[in-house]
Structures are given as structure tokens and as C-alpha cells.
mmCIF file of C-alpha atoms in Angstrom:
data_model
loop_
_atom_site.group_PDB
_atom_site.id
_atom_site.type_symbol
_atom_site.label_atom_id
_atom_site.label_comp_id
_atom_site.label_asym_id
_atom_site.label_seq_id
_atom_site.Cartn_x
_atom_site.Cartn_y
_atom_site.Cartn_z
ATOM 1 C CA CYS A 1 -106.663 174.983 -121.226
ATOM 2 C CA HIS A 2 -104.392 177.741 -122.676
ATOM 3 C CA GLY A 3 -102.456 176.702 -125.874
ATOM 4 C CA PHE A 4 -104.507 173.511 -126.613
ATOM 5 C CA VAL A 5 -105.705 172.886 -130.280
ATOM 6 C CA GLY A 6 -108.162 170.352 -131.390
ATOM 7 C CA ALA A 7 -105.615 167.610 -131.803
ATOM 8 C CA ASP A 8 -104.308 168.273 -128.277
ATOM 9 C CA CYS A 9 -107.866 167.888 -126.936
ATOM 10 C CA ALA A 10 -108.240 164.548 -128.775
ATOM 11 C CA ALA A 11 -104.978 163.297 -127.415
ATOM 12 C CA LEU A 12 -106.056 164.394 -123.877
ATOM 13 C CA VAL A 13 -109.353 162.423 -124.188
ATOM 14 C CA ASN A 14 -107.306 159.356 -125.623
ATOM 15 C CA HIS A 15 -104.825 159.530 -122.717
ATOM 16 C CA ALA A 16 -107.685 159.842 -120.130
ATOM 17 C CA ALA A 17 -109.723 157.004 -121.798
ATOM 18 C CA PHE A 18 -106.709 154.649 -121.742
ATOM 19 C CA GLN A 19 -106.054 155.539 -118.022
ATOM 20 C CA ALA A 20 -109.722 154.674 -117.344
ATOM 21 C CA LEU A 21 -109.340 151.391 -119.130
ATOM 22 C CA ARG A 22 -106.122 150.585 -117.115
ATOM 23 C CA ARG A 23 -107.958 151.327 -113.893
ATOM 24 C CA ARG A 24 -110.790 149.129 -114.948
ATOM 25 C CA VAL A 25 -108.546 146.269 -115.792
ATOM 26 C CA LYS A 26 -106.996 146.533 -112.448
ATOM 27 C CA GLU A 27 -110.399 146.512 -110.770
ATOM 28 C CA LYS A 28 -111.478 143.457 -112.745
ATOM 29 C CA GLU A 29 -108.170 141.645 -111.963
ATOM 30 C CA ALA A 30 -108.629 142.345 -108.174
ATOM 31 C CA TRP A 31 -112.233 141.169 -108.342
ATOM 32 C CA TRP A 32 -111.324 138.022 -110.251
ATOM 33 C CA TRP A 33 -108.503 137.234 -107.770
ATOM 34 C CA GLU A 34 -110.817 137.590 -104.816
ATOM 35 C CA ARG A 35 -113.331 135.370 -106.547
ATOM 36 C CA ARG A 36 -111.071 132.597 -108.022
ATOM 37 C CA GLY A 37 -107.565 133.231 -106.734
ATOM 38 C CA ALA A 38 -107.814 130.673 -103.943
ATOM 39 C CA LYS A 39 -108.890 128.015 -106.665
ATOM 40 C CA MET A 40 -105.957 128.872 -108.983
ATOM 41 C CA GLU A 41 -102.820 126.878 -109.122
ATOM 42 C CA ILE A 42 -99.930 129.241 -109.433
ATOM 43 C CA SER A 43 -96.976 127.514 -111.285
ATOM 44 C CA PHE A 44 -93.759 129.030 -112.557
ATOM 45 C CA ILE A 45 -90.479 127.914 -114.039
ATOM 46 C CA VAL A 46 -87.679 127.776 -111.646
ATOM 47 C CA GLY A 47 -85.921 131.124 -111.551
ATOM 48 C CA GLU A 48 -88.963 132.859 -113.086
ATOM 49 C CA ALA A 49 -90.108 134.004 -109.726
ATOM 50 C CA ALA A 50 -87.014 135.904 -109.139
ATOM 51 C CA LEU A 51 -87.556 137.897 -112.423
ATOM 52 C CA LYS A 52 -91.254 138.714 -111.748
ATOM 53 C CA THR A 53 -93.038 140.673 -108.970
ATOM 54 C CA GLU A 54 -95.886 139.230 -107.029
ATOM 55 C CA ASP A 55 -98.313 141.285 -108.976
ATOM 56 C CA GLN A 56 -96.984 140.053 -112.369
ATOM 57 C CA ILE A 57 -97.214 136.423 -111.304
ATOM 58 C CA ARG A 58 -100.828 136.992 -110.161
ATOM 59 C CA GLU A 59 -101.664 138.792 -113.438
ATOM 60 C CA ASP A 60 -100.212 135.921 -115.366
ATOM 61 C CA ALA A 61 -102.263 133.460 -113.345
ATOM 62 C CA ILE A 62 -105.437 135.480 -113.771
ATOM 63 C CA ARG A 63 -104.813 135.578 -117.587
ATOM 64 C CA GLU A 64 -104.236 131.865 -117.776
ATOM 65 C CA ASP A 65 -107.332 131.132 -115.656
ATOM 66 C CA MET A 66 -109.483 133.459 -118.098
ATOM 67 C CA LEU A 67 -108.050 131.744 -121.066
ATOM 68 C CA ALA A 68 -108.942 128.278 -119.677
ATOM 69 C CA MET A 69 -112.552 129.294 -119.572
ATOM 70 C CA SER A 70 -114.951 128.922 -122.376
ATOM 71 C CA PRO A 71 -116.137 132.141 -124.016
ATOM 72 C CA ALA A 72 -119.540 131.734 -122.474
ATOM 73 C CA GLN A 73 -118.071 131.276 -118.963
ATOM 74 C CA ARG A 74 -115.869 134.466 -119.488
ATOM 75 C CA HIS A 75 -118.892 136.311 -120.645
ATOM 76 C CA GLU A 76 -120.948 135.170 -117.478
ATOM 77 C CA MET A 77 -117.923 136.359 -115.259
ATOM 78 C CA ALA A 78 -117.893 139.666 -116.993
ATOM 79 C CA VAL A 79 -121.553 140.304 -116.572
ATOM 80 C CA GLU A 80 -121.102 139.338 -112.922
ATOM 81 C CA PHE A 81 -118.233 141.697 -112.506
ATOM 82 C CA ASP A 82 -120.323 144.654 -114.125
ATOM 83 C CA LYS A 83 -122.975 144.042 -111.498
ATOM 84 C CA SER A 84 -120.464 143.774 -108.575
ATOM 85 C CA GLU A 85 -119.470 146.692 -106.251
ATOM 86 C CA TRP A 86 -115.974 146.183 -107.726
ATOM 87 C CA CYS A 87 -117.070 147.798 -110.990
ATOM 88 C CA LYS A 88 -116.842 151.381 -109.770
ATOM 89 C CA THR A 89 -117.273 153.351 -113.058
ATOM 90 C CA ARG A 90 -117.207 152.866 -116.803
ATOM 91 C CA THR A 91 -116.239 156.344 -117.756
ATOM 92 C CA ALA A 92 -113.116 158.377 -117.506
ATOM 93 C CA THR A 93 -113.021 160.404 -114.143
ATOM 94 C CA LYS A 94 -111.570 163.697 -113.308
ATOM 95 C CA GLU A 95 -108.468 161.967 -111.929
ATOM 96 C CA ASP A 96 -108.039 160.205 -115.431
ATOM 97 C CA PHE A 97 -108.126 163.639 -117.077
ATOM 98 C CA GLU A 98 -105.649 165.036 -114.623
ATOM 99 C CA PHE A 99 -103.266 162.067 -115.250
ATOM 100 C CA ALA A 100 -103.631 162.790 -118.990
ATOM 101 C CA ARG A 101 -103.107 166.498 -118.546
ATOM 102 C CA LYS A 102 -99.624 165.793 -117.208
ATOM 103 C CA ARG A 103 -98.733 163.869 -120.308
ATOM 104 C CA VAL A 104 -100.183 166.010 -123.028
ATOM 105 C CA SER A 105 -98.642 169.366 -123.720
ATOM 106 C CA PRO A 106 -100.321 172.144 -125.634
ATOM 107 C CA SER A 107 -98.811 172.317 -129.198
ATOM 108 C CA ALA A 108 -99.456 176.061 -129.453
ATOM 109 C CA LEU A 109 -96.912 176.603 -126.619
ATOM 110 C CA ARG A 110 -94.396 174.039 -127.683
ATOM 111 C CA GLU A 111 -92.383 176.409 -129.816
ATOM 112 C CA VAL A 112 -92.703 179.356 -127.464
ATOM 113 C CA GLN A 113 -89.559 180.080 -125.365
ATOM 114 C CA VAL A 114 -89.620 182.819 -122.894
ATOM 115 C CA GLU A 115 -86.519 184.980 -123.021
ATOM 116 C CA ILE A 116 -85.529 187.731 -120.599
ATOM 117 C CA PRO A 117 -83.614 190.333 -122.542
ATOM 118 C CA LYS A 118 -80.434 191.532 -121.136
ATOM 119 C CA VAL A 119 -81.340 195.285 -121.114
ATOM 120 C CA SER A 120 -80.175 197.776 -118.634
ATOM 121 C CA TRP A 121 -81.510 201.232 -117.733
ATOM 122 C CA ASP A 122 -78.644 202.743 -119.756
ATOM 123 C CA ASP A 123 -80.123 201.103 -122.895
ATOM 124 C CA VAL A 124 -83.483 202.889 -122.461
ATOM 125 C CA GLY A 125 -83.434 206.263 -123.883
ATOM 126 C CA GLY A 126 -85.364 209.143 -122.413
ATOM 127 C CA ASN A 127 -88.084 208.913 -119.836
ATOM 128 C CA ASP A 128 -85.703 209.928 -116.952
ATOM 129 C CA GLU A 129 -88.663 210.801 -114.617
ATOM 130 C CA VAL A 130 -90.297 207.516 -115.210
ATOM 131 C CA LYS A 131 -87.030 205.440 -114.676
ATOM 132 C CA GLN A 132 -86.502 207.450 -111.517
ATOM 133 C CA LEU A 133 -90.030 206.436 -110.241
ATOM 134 C CA LEU A 134 -89.361 202.743 -111.308
#
């Protein structure tokens, strides 16, 4: 990419990796919900439901369910998830890099401003034949 320096490339890779991680967490939450959601009790404080979306309430329930398990049970579920069809990829994809590219700007171009000078043909001396052709 034009204008990128080493630090920009590192930032691009970091953004893509975090996007891949966010995607993987969403995949795991969806898998967990499909496996255990029907068994979970969703409880909330009166008025709390009005402040949270359905996804936020589900994410909270998944987190509470995960924390209620022993470390060995969580590990067993993680291994099961890794073997499932829900686990699509463990790497950053082209889409992750395209997402990151929209958020990382090349530092070599940050200070460059394109200015169109206000010059007329009268300001250009000589070259009457060339000016006539243009």
C-alpha cells in the first residue's frame, strides 16, 4: 500500500488480528448459545432489560454460564468448539485486513495536502503556441 511505513504495517496487522479475534469470540458465543442456551436461566434486574439489547443479555448469560463452570469443564468445551464446524478459522482473513485497512491510514501521507494553485494562463510566461494547443 502506498505511503505505509513499518509501524503502519504493524498497526494494520494488529487491527486485523483483533478483528479476527472479535469474529472468533462471536462464533464461539453463537456455538455456546446453541449448545447450552436452552439450559441457561436468564435473569436480570427489573429495568435492566430496557437498557440492554437482546444480544447483550445473551452475552451476559453466556459469560455467567462460562464462569460457573470449572476450568476443566471450560477447557473441555473449548476443545469441543475447536473441533466443531462453528470454528471456521483461527487466522486473520482477507476481510479482516480489509476492515483494518479502513482504520489505519498511511503515515507517509498524513501530512500531505494536495493544493490546486490558483494560476491562470496570463501568469504563465511565453509558450504562446503551446498554450494555444492546450
